[in-house]
mmCIF file of C-alpha atoms in Angstrom:
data_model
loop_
_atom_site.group_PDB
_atom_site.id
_atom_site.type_symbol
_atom_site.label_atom_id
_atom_site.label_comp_id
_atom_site.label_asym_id
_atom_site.label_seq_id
_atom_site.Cartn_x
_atom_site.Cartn_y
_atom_site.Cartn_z
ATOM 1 C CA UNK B 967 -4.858 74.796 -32.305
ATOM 2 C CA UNK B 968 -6.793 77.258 -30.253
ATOM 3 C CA UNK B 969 -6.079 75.684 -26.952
ATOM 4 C CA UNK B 970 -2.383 76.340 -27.319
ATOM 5 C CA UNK B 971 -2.895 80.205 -26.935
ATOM 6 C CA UNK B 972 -3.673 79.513 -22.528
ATOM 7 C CA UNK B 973 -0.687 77.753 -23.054
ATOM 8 C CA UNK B 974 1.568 79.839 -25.001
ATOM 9 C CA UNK B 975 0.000 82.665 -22.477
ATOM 10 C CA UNK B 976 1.155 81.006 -19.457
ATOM 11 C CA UNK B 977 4.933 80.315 -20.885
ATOM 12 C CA UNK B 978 5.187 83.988 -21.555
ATOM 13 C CA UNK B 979 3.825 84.992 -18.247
ATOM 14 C CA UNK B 980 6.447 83.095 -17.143
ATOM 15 C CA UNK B 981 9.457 85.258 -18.861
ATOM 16 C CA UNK B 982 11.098 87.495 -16.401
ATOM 17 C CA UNK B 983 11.170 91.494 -16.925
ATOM 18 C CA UNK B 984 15.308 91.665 -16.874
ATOM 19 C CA UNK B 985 14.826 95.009 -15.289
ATOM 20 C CA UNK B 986 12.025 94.643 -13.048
ATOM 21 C CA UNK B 987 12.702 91.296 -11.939
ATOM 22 C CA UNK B 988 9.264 89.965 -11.927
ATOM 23 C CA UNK B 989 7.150 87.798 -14.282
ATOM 24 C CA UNK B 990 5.854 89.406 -17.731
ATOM 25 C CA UNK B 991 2.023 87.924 -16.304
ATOM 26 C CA UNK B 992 2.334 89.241 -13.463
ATOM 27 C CA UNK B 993 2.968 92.902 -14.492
ATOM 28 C CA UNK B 994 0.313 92.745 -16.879
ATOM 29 C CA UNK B 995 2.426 93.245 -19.992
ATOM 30 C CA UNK B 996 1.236 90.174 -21.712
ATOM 31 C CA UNK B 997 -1.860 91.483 -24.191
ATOM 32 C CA UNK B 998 -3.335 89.073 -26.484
ATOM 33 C CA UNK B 999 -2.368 86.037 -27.359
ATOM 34 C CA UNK B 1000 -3.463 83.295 -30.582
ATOM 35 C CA UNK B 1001 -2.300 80.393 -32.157
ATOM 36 C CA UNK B 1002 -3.240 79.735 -35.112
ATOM 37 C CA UNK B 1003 -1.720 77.351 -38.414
ATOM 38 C CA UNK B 1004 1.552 76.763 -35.932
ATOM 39 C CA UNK B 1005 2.361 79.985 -35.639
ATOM 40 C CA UNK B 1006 1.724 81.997 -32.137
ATOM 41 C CA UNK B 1007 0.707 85.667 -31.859
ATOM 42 C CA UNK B 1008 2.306 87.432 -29.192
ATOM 43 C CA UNK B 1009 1.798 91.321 -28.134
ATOM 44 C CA UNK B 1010 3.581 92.449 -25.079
ATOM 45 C CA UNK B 1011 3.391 95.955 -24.045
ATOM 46 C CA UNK B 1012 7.055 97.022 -22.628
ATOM 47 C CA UNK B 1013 7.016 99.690 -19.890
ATOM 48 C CA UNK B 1014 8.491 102.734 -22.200
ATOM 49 C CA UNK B 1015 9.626 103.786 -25.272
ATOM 50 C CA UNK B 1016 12.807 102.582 -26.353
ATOM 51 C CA UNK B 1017 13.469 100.336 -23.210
ATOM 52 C CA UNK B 1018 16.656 99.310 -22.742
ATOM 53 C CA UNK B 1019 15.503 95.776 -21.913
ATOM 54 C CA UNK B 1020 13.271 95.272 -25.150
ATOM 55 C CA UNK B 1021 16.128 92.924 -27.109
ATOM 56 C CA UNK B 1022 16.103 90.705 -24.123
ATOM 57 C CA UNK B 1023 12.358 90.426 -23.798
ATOM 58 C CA UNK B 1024 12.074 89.843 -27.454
ATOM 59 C CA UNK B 1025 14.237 87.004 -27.185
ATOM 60 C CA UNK B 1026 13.171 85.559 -24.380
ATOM 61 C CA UNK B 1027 9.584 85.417 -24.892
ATOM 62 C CA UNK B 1028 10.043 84.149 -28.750
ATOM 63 C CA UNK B 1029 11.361 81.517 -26.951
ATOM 64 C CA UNK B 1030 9.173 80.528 -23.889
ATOM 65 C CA UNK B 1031 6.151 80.372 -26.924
ATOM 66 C CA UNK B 1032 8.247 78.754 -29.270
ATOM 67 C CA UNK B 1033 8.978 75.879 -26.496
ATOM 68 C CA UNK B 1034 5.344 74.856 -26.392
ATOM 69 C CA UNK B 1035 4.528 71.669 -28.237
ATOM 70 C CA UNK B 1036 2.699 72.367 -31.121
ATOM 71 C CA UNK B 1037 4.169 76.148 -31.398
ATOM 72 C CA UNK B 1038 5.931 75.994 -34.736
ATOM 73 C CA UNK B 1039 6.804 79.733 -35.246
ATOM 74 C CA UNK B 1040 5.751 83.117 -33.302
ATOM 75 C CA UNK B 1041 5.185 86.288 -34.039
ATOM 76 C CA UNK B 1042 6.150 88.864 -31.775
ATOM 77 C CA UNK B 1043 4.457 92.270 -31.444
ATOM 78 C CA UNK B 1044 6.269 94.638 -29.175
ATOM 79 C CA UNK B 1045 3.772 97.589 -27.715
ATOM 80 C CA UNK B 1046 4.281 100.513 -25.280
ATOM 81 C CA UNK B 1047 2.140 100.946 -21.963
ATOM 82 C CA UNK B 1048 -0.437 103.497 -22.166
ATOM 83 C CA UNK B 1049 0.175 106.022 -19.176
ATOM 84 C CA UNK B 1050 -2.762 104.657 -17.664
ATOM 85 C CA UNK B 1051 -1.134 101.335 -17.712
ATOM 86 C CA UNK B 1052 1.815 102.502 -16.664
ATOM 87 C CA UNK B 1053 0.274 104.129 -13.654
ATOM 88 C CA UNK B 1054 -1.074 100.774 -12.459
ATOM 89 C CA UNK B 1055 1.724 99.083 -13.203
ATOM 90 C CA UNK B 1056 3.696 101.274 -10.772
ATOM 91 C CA UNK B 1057 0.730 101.452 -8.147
ATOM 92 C CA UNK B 1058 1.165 97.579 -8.333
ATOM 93 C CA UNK B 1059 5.293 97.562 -7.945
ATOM 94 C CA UNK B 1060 5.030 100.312 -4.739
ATOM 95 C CA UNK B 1061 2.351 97.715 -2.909
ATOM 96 C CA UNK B 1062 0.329 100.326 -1.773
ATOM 97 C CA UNK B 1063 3.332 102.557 -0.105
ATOM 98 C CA UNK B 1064 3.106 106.442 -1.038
ATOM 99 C CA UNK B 1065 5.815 107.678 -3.908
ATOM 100 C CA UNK B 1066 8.511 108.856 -2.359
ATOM 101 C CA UNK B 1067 8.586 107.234 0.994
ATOM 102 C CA UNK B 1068 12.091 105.709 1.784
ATOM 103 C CA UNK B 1069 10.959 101.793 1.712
ATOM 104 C CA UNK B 1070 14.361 100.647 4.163
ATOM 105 C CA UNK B 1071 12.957 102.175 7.491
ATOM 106 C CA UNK B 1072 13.324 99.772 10.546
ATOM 107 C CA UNK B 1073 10.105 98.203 9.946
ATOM 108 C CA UNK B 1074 11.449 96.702 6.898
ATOM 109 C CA UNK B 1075 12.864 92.734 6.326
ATOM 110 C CA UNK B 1076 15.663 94.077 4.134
ATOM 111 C CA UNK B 1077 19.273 94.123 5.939
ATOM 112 C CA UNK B 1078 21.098 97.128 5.450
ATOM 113 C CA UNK B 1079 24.944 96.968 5.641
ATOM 114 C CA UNK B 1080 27.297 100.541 4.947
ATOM 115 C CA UNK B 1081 30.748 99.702 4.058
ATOM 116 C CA UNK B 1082 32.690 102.002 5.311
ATOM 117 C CA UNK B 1083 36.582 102.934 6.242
ATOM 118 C CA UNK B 1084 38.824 105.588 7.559
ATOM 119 C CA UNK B 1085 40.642 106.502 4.551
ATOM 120 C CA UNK B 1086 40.473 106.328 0.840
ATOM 121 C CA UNK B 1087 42.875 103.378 -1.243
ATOM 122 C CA UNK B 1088 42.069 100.469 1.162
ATOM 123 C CA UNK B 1089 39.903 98.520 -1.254
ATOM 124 C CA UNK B 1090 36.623 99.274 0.717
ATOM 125 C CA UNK B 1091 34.634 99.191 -3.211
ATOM 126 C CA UNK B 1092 36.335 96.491 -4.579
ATOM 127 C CA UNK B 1093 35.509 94.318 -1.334
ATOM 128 C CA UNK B 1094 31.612 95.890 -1.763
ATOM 129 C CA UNK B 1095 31.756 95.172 -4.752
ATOM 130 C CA UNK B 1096 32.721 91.100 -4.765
ATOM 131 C CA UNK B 1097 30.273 90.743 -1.534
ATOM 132 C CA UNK B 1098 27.310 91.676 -3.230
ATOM 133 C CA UNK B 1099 27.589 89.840 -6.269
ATOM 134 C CA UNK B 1100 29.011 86.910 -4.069
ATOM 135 C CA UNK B 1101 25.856 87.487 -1.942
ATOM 136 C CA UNK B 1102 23.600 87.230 -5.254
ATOM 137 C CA UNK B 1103 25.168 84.283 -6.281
ATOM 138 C CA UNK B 1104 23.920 82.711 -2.802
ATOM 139 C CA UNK B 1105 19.856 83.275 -4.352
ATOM 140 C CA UNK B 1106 20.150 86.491 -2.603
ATOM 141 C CA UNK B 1107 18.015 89.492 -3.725
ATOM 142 C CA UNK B 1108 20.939 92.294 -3.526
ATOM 143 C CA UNK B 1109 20.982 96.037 -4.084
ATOM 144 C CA UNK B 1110 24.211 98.170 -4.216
ATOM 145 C CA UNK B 1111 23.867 101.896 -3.633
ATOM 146 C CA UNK B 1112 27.215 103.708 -4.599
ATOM 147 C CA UNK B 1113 27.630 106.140 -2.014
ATOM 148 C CA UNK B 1114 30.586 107.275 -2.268
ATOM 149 C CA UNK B 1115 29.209 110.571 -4.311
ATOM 150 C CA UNK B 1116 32.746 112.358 -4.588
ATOM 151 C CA UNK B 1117 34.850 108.968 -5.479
ATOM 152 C CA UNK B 1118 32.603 106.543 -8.004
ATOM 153 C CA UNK B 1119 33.675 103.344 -8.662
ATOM 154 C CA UNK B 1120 31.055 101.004 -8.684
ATOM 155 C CA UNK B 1121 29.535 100.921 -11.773
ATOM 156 C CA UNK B 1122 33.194 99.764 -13.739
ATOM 157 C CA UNK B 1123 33.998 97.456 -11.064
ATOM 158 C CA UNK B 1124 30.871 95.258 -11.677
ATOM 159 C CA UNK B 1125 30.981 96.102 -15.522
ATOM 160 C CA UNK B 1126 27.976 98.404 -15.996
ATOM 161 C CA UNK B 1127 29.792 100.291 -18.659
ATOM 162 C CA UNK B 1128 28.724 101.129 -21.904
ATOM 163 C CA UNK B 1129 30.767 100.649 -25.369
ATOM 164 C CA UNK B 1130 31.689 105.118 -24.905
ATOM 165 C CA UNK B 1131 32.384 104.326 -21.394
ATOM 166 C CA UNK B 1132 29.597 105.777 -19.985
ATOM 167 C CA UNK B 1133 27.660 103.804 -16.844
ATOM 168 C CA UNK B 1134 24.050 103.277 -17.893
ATOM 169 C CA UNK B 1135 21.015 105.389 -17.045
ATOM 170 C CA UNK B 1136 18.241 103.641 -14.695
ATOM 171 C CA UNK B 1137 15.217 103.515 -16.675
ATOM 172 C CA UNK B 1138 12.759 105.840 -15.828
ATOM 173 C CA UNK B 1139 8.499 104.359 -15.341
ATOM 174 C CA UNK B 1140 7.171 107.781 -14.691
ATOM 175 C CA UNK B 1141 8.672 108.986 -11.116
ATOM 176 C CA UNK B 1142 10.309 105.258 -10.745
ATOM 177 C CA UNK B 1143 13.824 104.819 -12.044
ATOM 178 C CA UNK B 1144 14.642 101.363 -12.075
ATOM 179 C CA UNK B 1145 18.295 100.625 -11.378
ATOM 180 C CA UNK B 1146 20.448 98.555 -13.728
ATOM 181 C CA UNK B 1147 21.293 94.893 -13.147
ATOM 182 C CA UNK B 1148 24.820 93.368 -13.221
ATOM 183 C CA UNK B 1149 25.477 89.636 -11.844
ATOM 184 C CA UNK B 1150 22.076 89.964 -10.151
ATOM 185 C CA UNK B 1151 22.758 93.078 -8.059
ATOM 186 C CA UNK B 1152 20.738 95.957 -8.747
ATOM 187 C CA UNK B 1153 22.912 99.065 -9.142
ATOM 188 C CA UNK B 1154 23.053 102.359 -8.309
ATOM 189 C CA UNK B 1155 25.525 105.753 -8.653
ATOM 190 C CA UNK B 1156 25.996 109.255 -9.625
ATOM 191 C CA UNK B 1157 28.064 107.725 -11.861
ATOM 192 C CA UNK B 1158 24.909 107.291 -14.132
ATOM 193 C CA UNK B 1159 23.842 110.738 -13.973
ATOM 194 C CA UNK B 1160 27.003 112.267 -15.248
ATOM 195 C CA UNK B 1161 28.484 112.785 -18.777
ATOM 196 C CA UNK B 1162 30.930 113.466 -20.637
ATOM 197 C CA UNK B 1163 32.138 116.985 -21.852
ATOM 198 C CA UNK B 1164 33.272 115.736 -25.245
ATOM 199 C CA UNK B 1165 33.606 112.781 -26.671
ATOM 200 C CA UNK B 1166 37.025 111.708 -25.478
ATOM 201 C CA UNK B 1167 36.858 113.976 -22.506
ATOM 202 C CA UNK B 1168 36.579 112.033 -18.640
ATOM 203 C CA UNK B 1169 32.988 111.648 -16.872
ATOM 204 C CA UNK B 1170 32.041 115.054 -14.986
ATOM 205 C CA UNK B 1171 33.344 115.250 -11.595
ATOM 206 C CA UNK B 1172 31.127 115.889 -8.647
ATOM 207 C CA UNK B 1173 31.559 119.119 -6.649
ATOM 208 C CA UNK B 1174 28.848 119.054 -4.284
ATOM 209 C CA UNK B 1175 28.916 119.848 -0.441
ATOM 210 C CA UNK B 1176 26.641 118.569 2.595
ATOM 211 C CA UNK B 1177 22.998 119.789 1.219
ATOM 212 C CA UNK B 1178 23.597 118.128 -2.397
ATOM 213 C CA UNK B 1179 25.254 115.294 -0.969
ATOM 214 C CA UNK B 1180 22.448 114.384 2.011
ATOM 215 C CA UNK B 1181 19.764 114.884 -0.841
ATOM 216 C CA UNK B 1182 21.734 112.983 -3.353
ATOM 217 C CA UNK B 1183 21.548 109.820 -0.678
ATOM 218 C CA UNK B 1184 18.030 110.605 -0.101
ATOM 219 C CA UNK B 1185 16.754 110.010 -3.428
ATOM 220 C CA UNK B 1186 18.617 107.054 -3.977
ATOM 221 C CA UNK B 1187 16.671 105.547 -0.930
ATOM 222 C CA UNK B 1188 13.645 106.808 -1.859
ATOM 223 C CA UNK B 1189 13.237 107.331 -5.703
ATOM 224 C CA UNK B 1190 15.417 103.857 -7.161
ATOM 225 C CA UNK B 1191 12.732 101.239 -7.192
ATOM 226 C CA UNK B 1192 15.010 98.039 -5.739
ATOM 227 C CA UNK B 1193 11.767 95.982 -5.069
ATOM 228 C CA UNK B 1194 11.830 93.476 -2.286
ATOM 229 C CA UNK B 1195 15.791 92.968 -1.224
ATOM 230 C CA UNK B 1196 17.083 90.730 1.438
ATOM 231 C CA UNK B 1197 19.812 92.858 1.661
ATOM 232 C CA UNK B 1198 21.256 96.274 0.525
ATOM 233 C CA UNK B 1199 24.891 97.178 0.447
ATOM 234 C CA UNK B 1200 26.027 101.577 0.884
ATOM 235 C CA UNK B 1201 29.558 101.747 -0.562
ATOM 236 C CA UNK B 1202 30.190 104.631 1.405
ATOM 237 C CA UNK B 1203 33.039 107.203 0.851
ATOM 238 C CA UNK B 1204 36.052 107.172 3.107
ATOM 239 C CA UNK B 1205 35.901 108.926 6.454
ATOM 240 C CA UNK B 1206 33.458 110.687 8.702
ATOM 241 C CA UNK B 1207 32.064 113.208 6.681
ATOM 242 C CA UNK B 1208 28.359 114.417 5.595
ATOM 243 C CA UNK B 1209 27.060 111.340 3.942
ATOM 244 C CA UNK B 1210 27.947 109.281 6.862
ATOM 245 C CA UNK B 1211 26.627 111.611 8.985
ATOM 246 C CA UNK B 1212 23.800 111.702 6.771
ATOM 247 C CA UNK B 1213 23.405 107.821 6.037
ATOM 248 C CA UNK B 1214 23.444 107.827 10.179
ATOM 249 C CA UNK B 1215 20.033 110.176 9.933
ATOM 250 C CA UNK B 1216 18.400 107.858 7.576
ATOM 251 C CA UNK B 1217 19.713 104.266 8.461
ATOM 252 C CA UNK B 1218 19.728 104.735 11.966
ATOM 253 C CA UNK B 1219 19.102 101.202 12.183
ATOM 254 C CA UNK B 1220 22.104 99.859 9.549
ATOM 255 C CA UNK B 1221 24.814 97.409 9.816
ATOM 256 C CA UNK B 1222 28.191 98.729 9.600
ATOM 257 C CA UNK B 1223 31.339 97.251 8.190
ATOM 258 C CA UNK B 1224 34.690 98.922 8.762
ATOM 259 C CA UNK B 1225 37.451 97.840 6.146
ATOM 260 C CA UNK B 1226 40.872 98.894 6.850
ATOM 261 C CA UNK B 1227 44.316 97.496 5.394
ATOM 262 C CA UNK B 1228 46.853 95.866 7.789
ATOM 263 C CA UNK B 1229 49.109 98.762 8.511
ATOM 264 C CA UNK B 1230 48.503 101.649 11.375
ATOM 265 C CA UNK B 1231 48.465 104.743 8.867
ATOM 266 C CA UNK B 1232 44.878 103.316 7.615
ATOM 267 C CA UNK B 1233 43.996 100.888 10.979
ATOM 268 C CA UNK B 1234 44.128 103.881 13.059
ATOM 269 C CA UNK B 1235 41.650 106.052 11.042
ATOM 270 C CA UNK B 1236 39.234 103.359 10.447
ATOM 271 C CA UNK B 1237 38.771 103.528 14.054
ATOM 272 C CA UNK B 1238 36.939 106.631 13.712
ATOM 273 C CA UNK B 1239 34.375 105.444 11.063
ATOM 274 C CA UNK B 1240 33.201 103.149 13.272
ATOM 275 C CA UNK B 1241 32.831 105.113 16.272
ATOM 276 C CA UNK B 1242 31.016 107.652 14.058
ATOM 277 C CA UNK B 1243 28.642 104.815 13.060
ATOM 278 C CA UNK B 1244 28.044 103.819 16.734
ATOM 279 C CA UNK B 1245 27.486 107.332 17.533
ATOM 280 C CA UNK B 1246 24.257 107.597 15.609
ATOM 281 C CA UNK B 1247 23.082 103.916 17.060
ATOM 282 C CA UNK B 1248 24.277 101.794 13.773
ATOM 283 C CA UNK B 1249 25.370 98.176 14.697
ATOM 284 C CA UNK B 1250 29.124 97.208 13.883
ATOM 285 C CA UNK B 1251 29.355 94.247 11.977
ATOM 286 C CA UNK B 1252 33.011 93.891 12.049
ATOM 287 C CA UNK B 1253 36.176 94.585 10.348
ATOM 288 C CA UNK B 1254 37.193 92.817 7.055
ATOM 289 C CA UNK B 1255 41.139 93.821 6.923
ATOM 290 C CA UNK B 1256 41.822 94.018 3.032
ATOM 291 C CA UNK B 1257 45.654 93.525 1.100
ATOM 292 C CA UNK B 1258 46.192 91.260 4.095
ATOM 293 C CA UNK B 1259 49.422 88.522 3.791
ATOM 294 C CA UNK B 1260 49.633 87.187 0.595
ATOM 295 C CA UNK B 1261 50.987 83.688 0.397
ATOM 296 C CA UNK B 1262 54.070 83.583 -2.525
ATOM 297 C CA UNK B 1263 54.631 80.383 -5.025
ATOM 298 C CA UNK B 1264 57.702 79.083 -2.468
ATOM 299 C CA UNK B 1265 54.963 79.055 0.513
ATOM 300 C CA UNK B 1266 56.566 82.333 2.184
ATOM 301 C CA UNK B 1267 54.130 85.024 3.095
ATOM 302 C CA UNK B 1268 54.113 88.563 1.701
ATOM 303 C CA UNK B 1269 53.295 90.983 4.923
ATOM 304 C CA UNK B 1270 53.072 94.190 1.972
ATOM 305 C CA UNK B 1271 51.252 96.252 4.220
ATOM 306 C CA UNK B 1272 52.272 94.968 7.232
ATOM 307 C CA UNK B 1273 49.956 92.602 9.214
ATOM 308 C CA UNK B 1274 47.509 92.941 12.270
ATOM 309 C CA UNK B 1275 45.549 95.830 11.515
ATOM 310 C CA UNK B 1276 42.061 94.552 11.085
ATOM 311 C CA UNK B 1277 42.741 93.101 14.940
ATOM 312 C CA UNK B 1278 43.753 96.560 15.903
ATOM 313 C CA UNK B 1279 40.672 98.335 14.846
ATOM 314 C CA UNK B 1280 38.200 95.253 16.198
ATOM 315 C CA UNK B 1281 39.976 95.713 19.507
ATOM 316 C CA UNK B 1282 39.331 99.422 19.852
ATOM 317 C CA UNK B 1283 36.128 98.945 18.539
ATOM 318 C CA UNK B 1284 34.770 96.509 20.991
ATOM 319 C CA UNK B 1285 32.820 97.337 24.020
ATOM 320 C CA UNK B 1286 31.346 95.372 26.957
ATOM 321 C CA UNK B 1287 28.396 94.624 25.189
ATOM 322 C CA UNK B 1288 29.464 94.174 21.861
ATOM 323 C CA UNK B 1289 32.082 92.715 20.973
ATOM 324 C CA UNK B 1290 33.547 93.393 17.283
ATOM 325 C CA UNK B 1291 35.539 91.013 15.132
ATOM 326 C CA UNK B 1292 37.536 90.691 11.958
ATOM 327 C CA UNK B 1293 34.658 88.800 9.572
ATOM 328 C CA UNK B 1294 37.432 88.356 6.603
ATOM 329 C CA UNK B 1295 40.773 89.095 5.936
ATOM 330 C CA UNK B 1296 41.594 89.404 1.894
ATOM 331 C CA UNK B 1297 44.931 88.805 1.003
ATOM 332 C CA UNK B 1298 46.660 91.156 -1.663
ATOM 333 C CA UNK B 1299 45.656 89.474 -4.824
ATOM 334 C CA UNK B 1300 46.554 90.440 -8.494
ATOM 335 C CA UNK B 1301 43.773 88.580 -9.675
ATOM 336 C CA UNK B 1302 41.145 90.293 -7.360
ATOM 337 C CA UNK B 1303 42.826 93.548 -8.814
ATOM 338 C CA UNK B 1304 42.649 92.999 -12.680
ATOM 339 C CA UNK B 1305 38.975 91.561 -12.151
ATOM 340 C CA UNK B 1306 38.196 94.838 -10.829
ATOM 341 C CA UNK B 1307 39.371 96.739 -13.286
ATOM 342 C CA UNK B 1308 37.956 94.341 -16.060
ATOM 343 C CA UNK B 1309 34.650 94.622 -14.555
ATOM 344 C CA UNK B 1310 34.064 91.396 -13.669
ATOM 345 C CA UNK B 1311 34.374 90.505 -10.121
ATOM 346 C CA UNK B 1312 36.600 88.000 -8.669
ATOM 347 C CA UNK B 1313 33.802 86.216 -7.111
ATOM 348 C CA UNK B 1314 33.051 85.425 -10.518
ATOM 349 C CA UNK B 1315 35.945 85.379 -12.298
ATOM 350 C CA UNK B 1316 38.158 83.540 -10.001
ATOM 351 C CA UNK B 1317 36.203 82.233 -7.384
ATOM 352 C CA UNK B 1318 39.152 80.026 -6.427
ATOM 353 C CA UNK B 1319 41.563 83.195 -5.975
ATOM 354 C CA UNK B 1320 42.073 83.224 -2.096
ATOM 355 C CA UNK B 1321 41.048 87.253 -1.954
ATOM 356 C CA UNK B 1322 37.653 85.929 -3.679
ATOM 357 C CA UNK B 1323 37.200 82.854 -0.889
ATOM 358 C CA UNK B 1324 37.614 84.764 1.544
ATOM 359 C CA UNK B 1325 35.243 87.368 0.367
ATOM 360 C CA UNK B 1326 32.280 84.758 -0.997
ATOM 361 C CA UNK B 1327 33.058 83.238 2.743
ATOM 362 C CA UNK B 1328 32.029 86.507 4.435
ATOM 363 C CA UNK B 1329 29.031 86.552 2.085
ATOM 364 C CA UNK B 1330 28.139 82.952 3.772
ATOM 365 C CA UNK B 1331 28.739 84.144 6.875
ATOM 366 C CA UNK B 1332 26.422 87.242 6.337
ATOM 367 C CA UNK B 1333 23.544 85.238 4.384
ATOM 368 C CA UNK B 1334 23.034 83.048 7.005
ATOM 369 C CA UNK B 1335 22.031 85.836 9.447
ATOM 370 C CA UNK B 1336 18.461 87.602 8.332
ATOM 371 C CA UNK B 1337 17.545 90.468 9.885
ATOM 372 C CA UNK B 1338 17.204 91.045 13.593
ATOM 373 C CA UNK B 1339 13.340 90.695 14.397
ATOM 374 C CA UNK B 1340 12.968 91.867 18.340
ATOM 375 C CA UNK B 1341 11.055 95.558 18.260
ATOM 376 C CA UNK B 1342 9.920 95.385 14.945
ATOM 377 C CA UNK B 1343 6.406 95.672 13.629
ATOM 378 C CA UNK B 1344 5.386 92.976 11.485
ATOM 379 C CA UNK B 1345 2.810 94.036 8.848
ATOM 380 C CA UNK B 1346 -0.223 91.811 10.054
ATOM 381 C CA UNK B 1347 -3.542 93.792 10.096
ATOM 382 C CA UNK B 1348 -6.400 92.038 13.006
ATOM 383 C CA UNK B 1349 -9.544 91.512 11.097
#
């Protein structure tokens, strides 16, 4: 039976860290491994104490070595990185690039997109939200970065709330914090920082002006290990203050998209959003115009919030050498609504809902465009 344990070893390599996103072999947290009588010795060392991901690696690798033919039972032994280990491991996950250093710069092959909108209430998180996970579900690696500091909403939109209502922590390896996972996006907000007062009491509020708010950004670009993304969403709060201004200073180089709702009181101000975005040399990707007409059982269309906003803002917005159009426009939907607040995205929960087609079709229409190449360095070293 001893030549089962390479291949018991290999199956558990295999198993994917649910955090990390990586193989268990390739991270190194596969120790020894035996087979002996039918029954497989496993020991895998997780990354830290108590890690929140330890249930799902204890299932899944029972089962990779239990699918092995001749495997007829396994013992698991779950271990904890030494620090030594866990300094390799994270010398390993950084590839060589010093802590700290903001890994999006314009060198990079991830795509960088800010959401962004005049004024609060137009939907601009929920249609974040649905386009990342609808993005994922296209084999995409995604990343979400709530930045809308002042006005959370992230986290319960994509269900990444625990049973007291609380978002969950990123796990901390050392001075990594890895961010949680939900339908394949990796996460992100202050929303995971804060707690509650009491027990039945709300989530602290943020109170924070331009300094806390520009650093606040800063470490989430530069202290959330996301890994290799293909591209990474900003939710960013409404209007054209500091962290716009800031996200300008770090993401010079970022996609924008403007979301506005059909009628002039919020097609007006989304105007400026995008003008601030141009201003600091960000590319407009166009206007998605949310609550759009909905379409009634008798075939009659709904005009709620009036209709030809999103056209409105792409006009202004457009200039002789680029031109700016409306990518989407999401009818008012009850169902994109109550998957919201359910925490499960309409993407996914309805993927037939007309809001969620037309969101999933923007996602096609921004998957099939990778990053703009011209004037970037590629990493290739002359020997």
């Amino acid at each position: 039976m001893t030549d089962l344990a390479p291949r018991v070893r290999t199956a558990v390599g295999a198993v994917i860290d649910p955090e990390l996103r990586r193989p268990l072999g390739e991270l190194d947290m596969v120790r020894a491994v035996t087979v002996e009588a039918g029954t497989a010795h496993v020991e895998v060392a997780l990354t830290i104490v108590g890690c929140p991901a330890a249930d799902r690696i204890s299932r899944d690798v029972t089962e990779a070595a239990a699918s092995v033919t001749g495997v007829e039972t396994v013992d698991l032994v779950l271990g904890v990185m030494t620090p030594d280990e866990r300094r390799a491991l994270t010398e390993k996950l950084r590839a060589g690039r010093p802590a700290r250093q903001m890994p999006f710069g314009p060198d990079s092959l991830t795509r960088v997109i800010a959401v962004t909108s005049g004024k609060g209430g137009v939907g601009k998180s929920s249609v974040t939200a649905n386009l990342a996970v609808a993005l994922a579900e296209r084999g995409l690696s995604v990343g979400l970065i709530d930045a809308d500091v002042h006005g959370f909403s992230i986290p319960g939109l994509v269900g990444l709330v625990e049973a007291d209502g609380r978002a969950p922590s990123p796990t901390r390896i050392d001075d990594l914090m890895l961010p949680p996972v939900a339908y394949g996006v990796k996460v992100v907000s202050i929303g995971m920082f804060l707690r509650r007062g009491d027990a039945d009491g709300p989530v602290g509020a943020v109170a924070w002006r331009g300094p806390m708010l520009h650093r606040t950004v800063q470490q989430f670009l530069t202290d959330v290990f996301f890994g290799d993304l293909d591209i990474l969403l900003l939710d960013m709060p409404p209007g054209t203050g500091d962290v716009a201004i800031s996200v300008g200073q770090l993401l010079p180089h970022a996609e924008v998209l403007v979301v506005t709702t059909p009628q002039p009181a919020a097609s007006d101000v989304a105007v400026r959003s995008g003008l601030v975005a141009r201003q600091t040399g960000q590319r407009l990707v166009g206007v998605v115009e949310n609550m759009a007409a909905m379409t009634l059982p008798d075939g009659s269309s709904l005009e709620l919030f009036g209709a030809g906003g999103g056209q409105s803002v792409a006009s202004a917005l457009t200039i002789e050498d680029e031109p700016v159009e409306v990518v989407a426009s999401v009818p008012l939907s009850t169902a994109f609504r109550a998957s919201g607040d359910a925490g499960t995205p309409a993407v996914i929960a309805h993927p037939d809902d007309p809001a969620a087609r037309a969101i999933i079709a923007l996602a096609e229409r921004i998957a099939i465009r990778p990053r703009d190449l011209p004037g970037r360095a590629l990493p290739l070293r002359p020997r």
